[in-house]
Coordinates of C-alpha atoms in Angstrom, one line a residue:
X1 CA -6.5 -37.6 39.6
X2 CA -4.2 -40.7 38.0
X3 CA -4.3 -42.2 35.0
X4 CA -3.0 -41.2 31.6
X5 CA -4.5 -38.0 29.4
X6 CA -2.6 -37.7 25.5
X7 CA -3.0 -35.3 23.9
X8 CA -3.2 -34.7 20.2
X9 CA -2.1 -31.2 19.0
X10 CA 0.5 -28.6 21.2
X11 CA -1.3 -25.9 19.6
X12 CA -2.4 -23.1 22.0
X13 CA -5.4 -25.4 22.6
X14 CA -3.7 -28.1 23.8
X15 CA -0.9 -26.9 25.3
X16 CA -3.0 -24.7 27.4
X17 CA -5.3 -27.8 27.9
X18 CA -2.0 -30.1 29.2
X19 CA -1.3 -26.6 32.0
X20 CA -4.4 -26.6 32.6
X21 CA -4.6 -30.0 34.4
X22 CA -1.7 -29.5 36.1
X23 CA -2.7 -26.3 37.6
X24 CA -6.3 -27.9 38.2
X25 CA -3.9 -31.3 40.5
X26 CA -3.8 -33.9 38.1
X27 CA -1.2 -36.2 39.4
X28 CA -1.1 -39.0 36.0
X29 CA 0.7 -38.8 32.8
X30 CA 0.1 -35.7 30.3
X31 CA 1.3 -36.7 27.5
X32 CA 1.5 -34.2 24.2
X33 CA 1.5 -34.9 20.9
X34 CA 2.5 -31.9 18.5
X35 CA 2.8 -32.9 14.4
X36 CA 6.1 -30.2 14.3
X37 CA 8.8 -30.3 14.7
X38 CA 8.4 -26.9 17.3
X39 CA 8.6 -26.0 20.5
X40 CA 4.4 -24.5 21.6
X41 CA 4.7 -21.6 20.5
X42 CA 2.0 -18.6 19.1
X43 CA 0.6 -18.7 16.1
X44 CA -0.6 -15.3 15.7
X45 CA 2.9 -14.2 15.4
X46 CA 3.1 -16.8 12.0
X47 CA 1.8 -14.1 9.4
X48 CA 3.7 -11.1 11.5
X49 CA 6.6 -11.5 13.6
X50 CA 7.6 -15.1 12.3
X51 CA 7.6 -14.2 9.2
X52 CA 9.5 -11.2 9.3
X53 CA 12.2 -13.1 11.6
X54 CA 12.0 -10.3 13.7
X55 CA 11.4 -12.2 17.1
X56 CA 13.4 -14.7 19.2
X57 CA 12.4 -18.3 19.3
X58 CA 11.9 -18.2 22.5
X59 CA 9.9 -15.7 22.6
X60 CA 8.0 -17.1 20.5
X61 CA 7.2 -19.4 22.6
X62 CA 4.1 -20.5 24.7
X63 CA 5.9 -21.9 27.8
X64 CA 9.7 -20.7 28.8
X65 CA 11.4 -24.8 26.5
X66 CA 11.6 -26.2 30.3
X67 CA 8.2 -25.2 32.0
X68 CA 6.9 -28.7 29.9
X69 CA 9.7 -31.7 31.7
X70 CA 9.1 -28.6 34.6
X71 CA 5.9 -30.0 35.3
X72 CA 6.2 -33.6 34.3
X73 CA 4.5 -33.0 30.8
X74 CA 5.6 -35.8 28.5
X75 CA 6.0 -33.1 25.3
X76 CA 7.1 -34.8 22.4
X77 CA 7.1 -33.3 19.1
X78 CA 7.7 -34.2 15.5
X79 CA 5.4 -36.8 16.6
X80 CA 2.0 -37.0 14.1
X81 CA -0.6 -39.1 14.9
X82 CA -1.8 -41.7 11.6
X83 CA -5.0 -42.7 14.2
X84 CA -6.8 -43.6 16.6
X85 CA -9.2 -46.4 18.3
X86 CA -11.6 -45.2 20.6
X87 CA -12.7 -49.1 21.5
X88 CA -9.1 -49.9 23.6
X89 CA -8.0 -46.5 23.7
X90 CA -4.8 -46.3 21.6
X91 CA -3.4 -43.5 19.0
X92 CA -1.2 -44.5 16.8
X93 CA 2.0 -42.3 16.3
X94 CA 3.1 -42.3 12.5
X95 CA 6.4 -43.8 13.3
X96 CA 4.1 -46.7 14.0
X97 CA 4.3 -46.5 18.1
X98 CA 0.8 -46.9 19.9
X99 CA -0.4 -45.2 22.6
X100 CA -2.5 -46.1 25.6
X101 CA -5.0 -43.5 27.1
X102 CA -7.7 -43.4 30.1
X103 CA -8.7 -40.2 28.7
X104 CA -8.2 -38.1 25.0
X105 CA -7.9 -34.8 24.1
X106 CA -7.8 -34.2 20.0
X107 CA -6.6 -30.3 19.4
X108 CA -5.8 -31.5 15.9
X109 CA -6.8 -27.3 14.6
X110 CA -7.5 -26.8 11.5
X111 CA -5.9 -27.0 7.4
X112 CA -5.0 -24.2 4.8
X113 CA -7.6 -23.9 2.2
X114 CA -7.0 -25.0 -1.2
X115 CA -7.0 -23.0 -3.9
X116 CA -10.1 -24.2 -6.2
X117 CA -9.3 -23.3 -9.7
X118 CA -7.2 -25.3 -12.2
X119 CA -3.1 -24.4 -11.7
X120 CA -0.1 -25.3 -14.4
X121 CA 2.3 -27.3 -13.6
X122 CA 5.4 -26.3 -13.5
X123 CA 8.8 -27.4 -15.1
X124 CA 11.3 -28.9 -12.3
X125 CA 15.0 -27.8 -12.8
X126 CA 15.1 -31.6 -13.6
X127 CA 12.5 -31.0 -16.4
X128 CA 10.3 -33.1 -14.0
X129 CA 7.2 -32.0 -13.8
X130 CA 6.2 -30.8 -10.3
X131 CA 2.8 -28.4 -8.5
X132 CA 3.0 -24.5 -9.5
X133 CA 4.7 -23.4 -6.6
X134 CA 2.3 -22.1 -4.3
X135 CA 2.3 -21.0 -0.7
X136 CA -0.1 -21.7 1.8
X137 CA 0.5 -20.4 5.7
X138 CA -0.4 -22.3 8.7
X139 CA 3.4 -22.7 11.4
X140 CA 6.8 -21.2 11.7
X141 CA 8.2 -23.1 9.0
X142 CA 5.6 -22.3 6.4
X143 CA 7.3 -18.8 7.0
X144 CA 10.5 -19.5 6.9
X145 CA 10.0 -21.0 3.2
X146 CA 7.1 -17.9 2.5
X147 CA 10.1 -15.9 3.8
X148 CA 12.4 -16.6 2.1
X149 CA 10.4 -16.1 -1.6
X150 CA 9.9 -12.9 -0.8
X151 CA 13.1 -11.7 0.1
X152 CA 14.4 -13.7 -3.0
X153 CA 12.0 -12.7 -5.6
X154 CA 10.4 -9.0 -4.5
X155 CA 7.0 -9.7 -5.6
X156 CA 4.3 -11.5 -3.5
X157 CA 0.5 -11.8 -5.3
X158 CA -2.2 -12.7 -2.1
X159 CA -5.1 -14.6 -2.9
X160 CA -7.7 -13.9 0.4
X161 CA -7.6 -9.9 2.4
X162 CA -8.6 -11.3 5.5
X163 CA -7.0 -11.3 8.7
X164 CA -4.0 -13.3 7.3
X165 CA -4.2 -12.3 3.6
X166 CA -4.3 -8.7 4.9
X167 CA -0.9 -9.2 7.9
X168 CA 0.4 -11.4 5.8
X169 CA 1.3 -8.1 3.0
X170 CA 1.6 -5.4 6.1
X171 CA 5.1 -7.4 6.7
X172 CA 6.1 -8.3 2.6
X173 CA 5.9 -5.2 2.3
X174 CA 7.6 -4.0 5.6
X175 CA 10.3 -6.7 3.9
X176 CA 10.5 -4.3 0.9
X177 CA 7.9 -6.3 -1.5
X178 CA 5.9 -5.7 -3.6
X179 CA 3.0 -7.0 -2.9
X180 CA -1.0 -7.4 -4.5
X181 CA -3.9 -8.7 -2.8
X182 CA -6.6 -10.0 -4.3
X183 CA -10.3 -11.4 -3.1
X184 CA -13.8 -13.0 -4.5
X185 CA -15.3 -10.5 -1.0
X186 CA -16.3 -6.6 -1.4
X187 CA -14.1 -5.0 1.2
X188 CA -10.5 -6.7 3.6
X189 CA -11.3 -8.7 6.3
X190 CA -16.0 -8.5 5.6
X191 CA -15.9 -11.8 8.0
X192 CA -15.0 -9.9 11.1
X193 CA -15.7 -6.5 10.1
X194 CA -17.9 -4.2 8.8
X195 CA -17.5 -2.6 5.5
X196 CA -16.8 0.8 6.5
X197 CA -13.8 -1.3 8.9
X198 CA -13.1 -3.3 5.5
X199 CA -12.8 1.0 3.4
X200 CA -10.8 1.8 6.1
X201 CA -8.5 -1.2 5.6
X202 CA -7.6 -0.4 2.0
X203 CA -6.8 3.0 2.4
X204 CA -4.2 1.2 4.8
X205 CA -2.8 -0.8 2.4
X206 CA -3.5 1.6 0.0
X207 CA -1.1 4.5 1.8
X208 CA 1.4 2.1 1.9
X209 CA 1.7 0.2 -1.7
X210 CA -0.6 -2.6 -1.6
X211 CA -3.0 -3.0 -3.6
X212 CA -6.2 -4.6 -2.5
X213 CA -8.5 -5.7 -5.5
X214 CA -12.2 -7.5 -4.3
X215 CA -15.0 -8.9 -6.4
X216 CA -12.3 -10.8 -8.0
X217 CA -12.7 -14.6 -9.2
X218 CA -10.0 -16.2 -9.7
X219 CA -10.0 -18.5 -12.8
X220 CA -6.4 -20.1 -13.1
X221 CA -2.8 -19.8 -11.6
X222 CA 0.3 -21.0 -15.1
X223 CA 3.7 -20.0 -15.2
X224 CA 4.7 -17.2 -17.7
X225 CA 8.9 -17.2 -17.8
X226 CA 9.4 -16.3 -13.6
X227 CA 6.0 -14.9 -12.9
X228 CA 3.1 -16.7 -11.8
X229 CA 0.3 -15.5 -13.9
X230 CA -3.1 -14.8 -12.4
X231 CA -6.7 -15.1 -14.8
X232 CA -9.7 -14.2 -13.3
X233 CA -13.2 -14.3 -14.6
X234 CA -13.3 -11.2 -16.3
X235 CA -9.8 -12.1 -18.1
X236 CA -8.2 -9.8 -15.5
X237 CA -4.4 -10.3 -14.9
X238 CA -1.7 -10.4 -12.3
X239 CA 1.7 -11.1 -12.1
X240 CA 4.1 -12.1 -9.3
X241 CA 7.0 -14.2 -8.5
X242 CA 5.6 -15.9 -5.4
X243 CA 2.2 -16.3 -4.7
X244 CA 0.2 -17.2 -1.5
X245 CA -3.1 -18.2 -0.2
X246 CA -4.7 -17.2 2.6
X247 CA -8.6 -18.3 1.8
X248 CA -9.2 -19.3 5.1
X249 CA -8.8 -22.3 6.6
X250 CA -10.8 -26.1 6.9
X251 CA -10.9 -28.1 10.3
X252 CA -8.6 -30.4 10.2
X253 CA -11.2 -33.9 11.3
X254 CA -9.6 -36.8 9.8
X255 CA -8.6 -38.7 12.5
X256 CA -11.3 -37.4 14.0
X257 CA -13.7 -38.8 11.1
X258 CA -11.2 -42.0 10.4
X259 CA -11.8 -43.3 14.7
X260 CA -15.8 -43.3 13.8
X261 CA -16.7 -39.9 15.9
X262 CA -19.1 -37.4 15.0
X263 CA -18.1 -34.8 12.5
X264 CA -19.8 -32.7 10.9
X265 CA -18.7 -28.6 9.8
X266 CA -16.1 -29.6 12.8
X267 CA -15.4 -32.6 15.7
X268 CA -18.8 -32.4 17.1
X269 CA -19.1 -32.0 21.3
X270 CA -21.6 -31.2 23.7
X271 CA -21.6 -27.9 25.8
X272 CA -18.7 -29.9 28.1
X273 CA -16.3 -30.6 25.2
X274 CA -17.2 -34.6 25.0
X275 CA -17.1 -36.4 21.5
X276 CA -19.4 -38.3 20.5
X277 CA -16.9 -41.6 21.7
X278 CA -16.5 -41.8 25.3
X279 CA -13.1 -40.9 27.9
X280 CA -12.6 -38.6 24.1
X281 CA -12.8 -34.3 24.0
X282 CA -12.2 -31.8 21.5
X283 CA -11.2 -28.2 21.8
X284 CA -9.7 -25.6 19.5
X285 CA -10.2 -24.9 15.8
X286 CA -11.4 -28.2 15.1
X287 CA -14.9 -28.2 17.0
X288 CA -17.8 -27.7 16.3
X289 CA -19.5 -27.3 19.4
X290 CA -23.0 -27.6 21.0
X291 CA -23.9 -23.9 22.6
X292 CA -26.8 -24.9 24.8
X293 CA -28.8 -21.4 24.9
X294 CA -28.7 -21.1 20.9
X295 CA -29.7 -25.3 20.1
X296 CA -26.6 -25.1 17.3
X297 CA -23.1 -25.9 17.2
X298 CA -20.9 -23.2 16.2
X299 CA -17.2 -23.0 15.0
X300 CA -14.9 -20.1 16.2
X301 CA -11.3 -19.7 14.5
X302 CA -9.8 -17.4 16.7
X303 CA -6.3 -17.9 19.1
X304 CA -8.4 -16.4 22.2
X305 CA -11.4 -18.8 21.4
X306 CA -9.2 -22.2 21.2
X307 CA -7.4 -21.0 24.7
X308 CA -10.1 -20.9 26.7
X309 CA -10.7 -24.5 24.7
X310 CA -8.4 -26.3 26.1
X311 CA -8.8 -24.7 30.0
X312 CA -12.4 -26.0 29.8
X313 CA -11.5 -29.1 28.2
X314 CA -9.5 -30.0 31.0
X315 CA -11.9 -28.4 33.6
X316 CA -14.3 -30.9 31.9
X317 CA -12.0 -33.5 31.5
X318 CA -11.4 -33.6 35.7
X319 CA -15.3 -33.9 35.9
X320 CA -14.7 -30.1 37.1
X321 CA -17.2 -27.7 36.0
X322 CA -16.2 -25.6 32.2
X323 CA -16.1 -21.8 33.0
X324 CA -18.7 -19.8 30.7
X325 CA -17.5 -19.2 27.4
X326 CA -16.5 -16.3 26.9
X327 CA -17.7 -14.2 23.8
X328 CA -15.4 -14.6 20.6
X329 CA -12.6 -12.0 20.2
X330 CA -9.3 -11.8 17.9
X331 CA -6.4 -8.6 16.7
X332 CA -4.7 -8.0 13.7
X333 CA -1.1 -5.7 13.5
X334 CA -1.2 -4.4 10.5
X335 CA 1.3 -1.2 9.9
X336 CA 1.3 -0.9 13.6
X337 CA -2.2 -0.1 13.9
X338 CA -3.9 -2.1 16.5
X339 CA -7.2 -3.7 15.1
X340 CA -9.3 -5.6 17.6
X341 CA -12.8 -7.6 16.9
X342 CA -14.9 -9.7 19.1
X343 CA -18.7 -11.0 19.0
X344 CA -20.7 -11.9 15.3
X345 CA -21.9 -8.4 13.6
X346 CA -23.6 -8.8 10.6
X347 CA -25.8 -7.3 8.4
X348 CA -28.9 -5.1 8.7
X349 CA -26.8 -5.2 12.2
X350 CA -27.6 -0.9 14.3
X351 CA -23.4 0.2 13.4
X352 CA -22.6 3.0 16.4
X353 CA -19.3 3.9 14.8
X354 CA -17.3 6.3 17.8
X355 CA -14.5 8.4 17.4
X356 CA -13.2 8.2 13.4
X357 CA -12.7 5.9 11.7
X358 CA -11.0 7.7 8.6
X359 CA -8.5 8.7 11.0
X360 CA -8.3 5.0 12.7
X361 CA -9.3 6.1 15.9
X362 CA -12.1 4.4 16.5
X363 CA -15.3 1.9 18.1
X364 CA -17.5 0.6 15.9
X365 CA -20.2 -1.4 17.7
X366 CA -23.0 -3.9 16.4
X367 CA -26.5 -4.1 17.6
X368 CA -29.3 -6.2 16.8
X369 CA -32.6 -5.3 18.6
X370 CA -30.8 -2.7 20.9
X371 CA -28.9 -5.6 21.7
X372 CA -24.7 -5.6 21.7
X373 CA -23.6 -8.0 19.5
X374 CA -20.3 -7.2 18.1
X375 CA -17.0 -4.7 18.0
X376 CA -14.5 -3.6 15.9
X377 CA -11.5 -0.8 17.8
X378 CA -9.2 0.5 15.8
X379 CA -6.2 1.6 18.2
X380 CA -9.1 1.4 21.2
X381 CA -7.9 -1.2 23.4
X382 CA -9.2 -0.4 27.0
X383 CA -13.5 0.5 24.9
X384 CA -12.7 -2.9 23.0
X385 CA -12.7 -4.1 26.6
X386 CA -15.5 -2.5 27.5
X387 CA -17.6 -3.7 25.0
X388 CA -16.4 -6.4 25.5
X389 CA -18.4 -7.3 28.2
X390 CA -21.1 -5.7 27.3
X391 CA -21.3 -8.0 24.6
X392 CA -21.0 -11.0 26.8
X393 CA -23.9 -10.0 29.3
X394 CA -26.1 -9.4 25.7
X395 CA -26.5 -5.2 27.1
X396 CA -29.2 -3.4 25.7
X397 CA -27.4 -0.5 24.6
X398 CA -29.1 3.1 24.0
X399 CA -27.8 4.4 20.4
X400 CA -27.8 7.9 21.1
X401 CA -25.1 7.3 23.7
X402 CA -23.5 4.9 22.3
X403 CA -21.9 7.4 20.0
X404 CA -21.6 10.2 22.5
X405 CA -17.9 10.5 23.1
X406 CA -18.7 12.9 25.8
X407 CA -19.9 10.1 28.0
X408 CA -17.9 6.1 28.3
X409 CA -19.1 3.7 26.7
X410 CA -20.0 1.7 30.1
X411 CA -22.9 4.3 30.9
X412 CA -24.6 3.6 26.9
X413 CA -26.7 0.7 28.9
X414 CA -30.9 1.6 29.0
X415 CA -33.3 2.2 31.5
X416 CA -33.7 -1.3 31.2
X417 CA -32.5 -2.6 34.4
X418 CA -29.4 -3.6 33.8
X419 CA -25.9 -3.2 35.3

């Protein structure tokens, strides 16, 4: 319960780990390093409240500003780590400072995926060449820049109809912008929701003046006066004053890779969040964690999963049993509609619908060989919690009972001895 623990990354995984260490009685030094020049905040707000500018800073924080000093946590913001050396146990900061550690937690998160198309170079005011101004959205500073562009220019083209793309579209419409969304897939939100929910999302946006165009493969971006032109491989063309690329993220493994740790679609960790280097742990969006039941490595990108990772990794660093991994889940708010999702829905799963998707009041359950594997709930938080519990238990459900709204969802268990 002594020594120095250094945590690289002050997002929800790193911040939760620091808090959990103190809650579990750790009395040694804790150094929490944040690359951003902002106190740890709620990143899901970036595409909604922070982009809209409708929330006070204090309400966006993970903890009150005085929490860190009150709990003897050495929080250093604006302090990006440059490299790690697991041999002597050192973290080097960008300013040349070296910090020694007894235990290290890497919670480096993820970076925005870049668009792999050709793009012309624009001309800066001083006449010099400059990259075409295309935005990505990961943090608070990105939200401030994007909001300024939306308010200044009045039109936005979003590439990607995933969670970030759809949420930004709704927020930008609320700011008065003309918005179009392009996606290479067949339906919005197809990574987290089945097509029948994607169709609802498409109509929800259309009803609010946003066109979501799917099946679009971009070939080229260019300037045309004060507009940016996007050209598809089939020669369709869209124009807007600003462009946001929202096509997912990639794990930020640069520190781990340079430090000689095992990396493969994330920093590889075992079920106790231990990396391949002694004394080095990792958690959050950056990790690919071993699932002993399935015998495979998995990477999760949900905010709630990162929070759970941080708490579990902290316990593991103290030699305590980590809590069982919870079912990955998340949520989205678009035009005042709350959508929650959990587990994993795959092609071929049997889908059971409770309620009416068209009216925006429904729960869609995915069953695989009768077992609950995934759920999407629209405006049904209580039923969502029940479904998430059933997924966590790999409950075998009766499809007919699931669809029967005269019975609570919890009664849909088969008579196979489950309770």
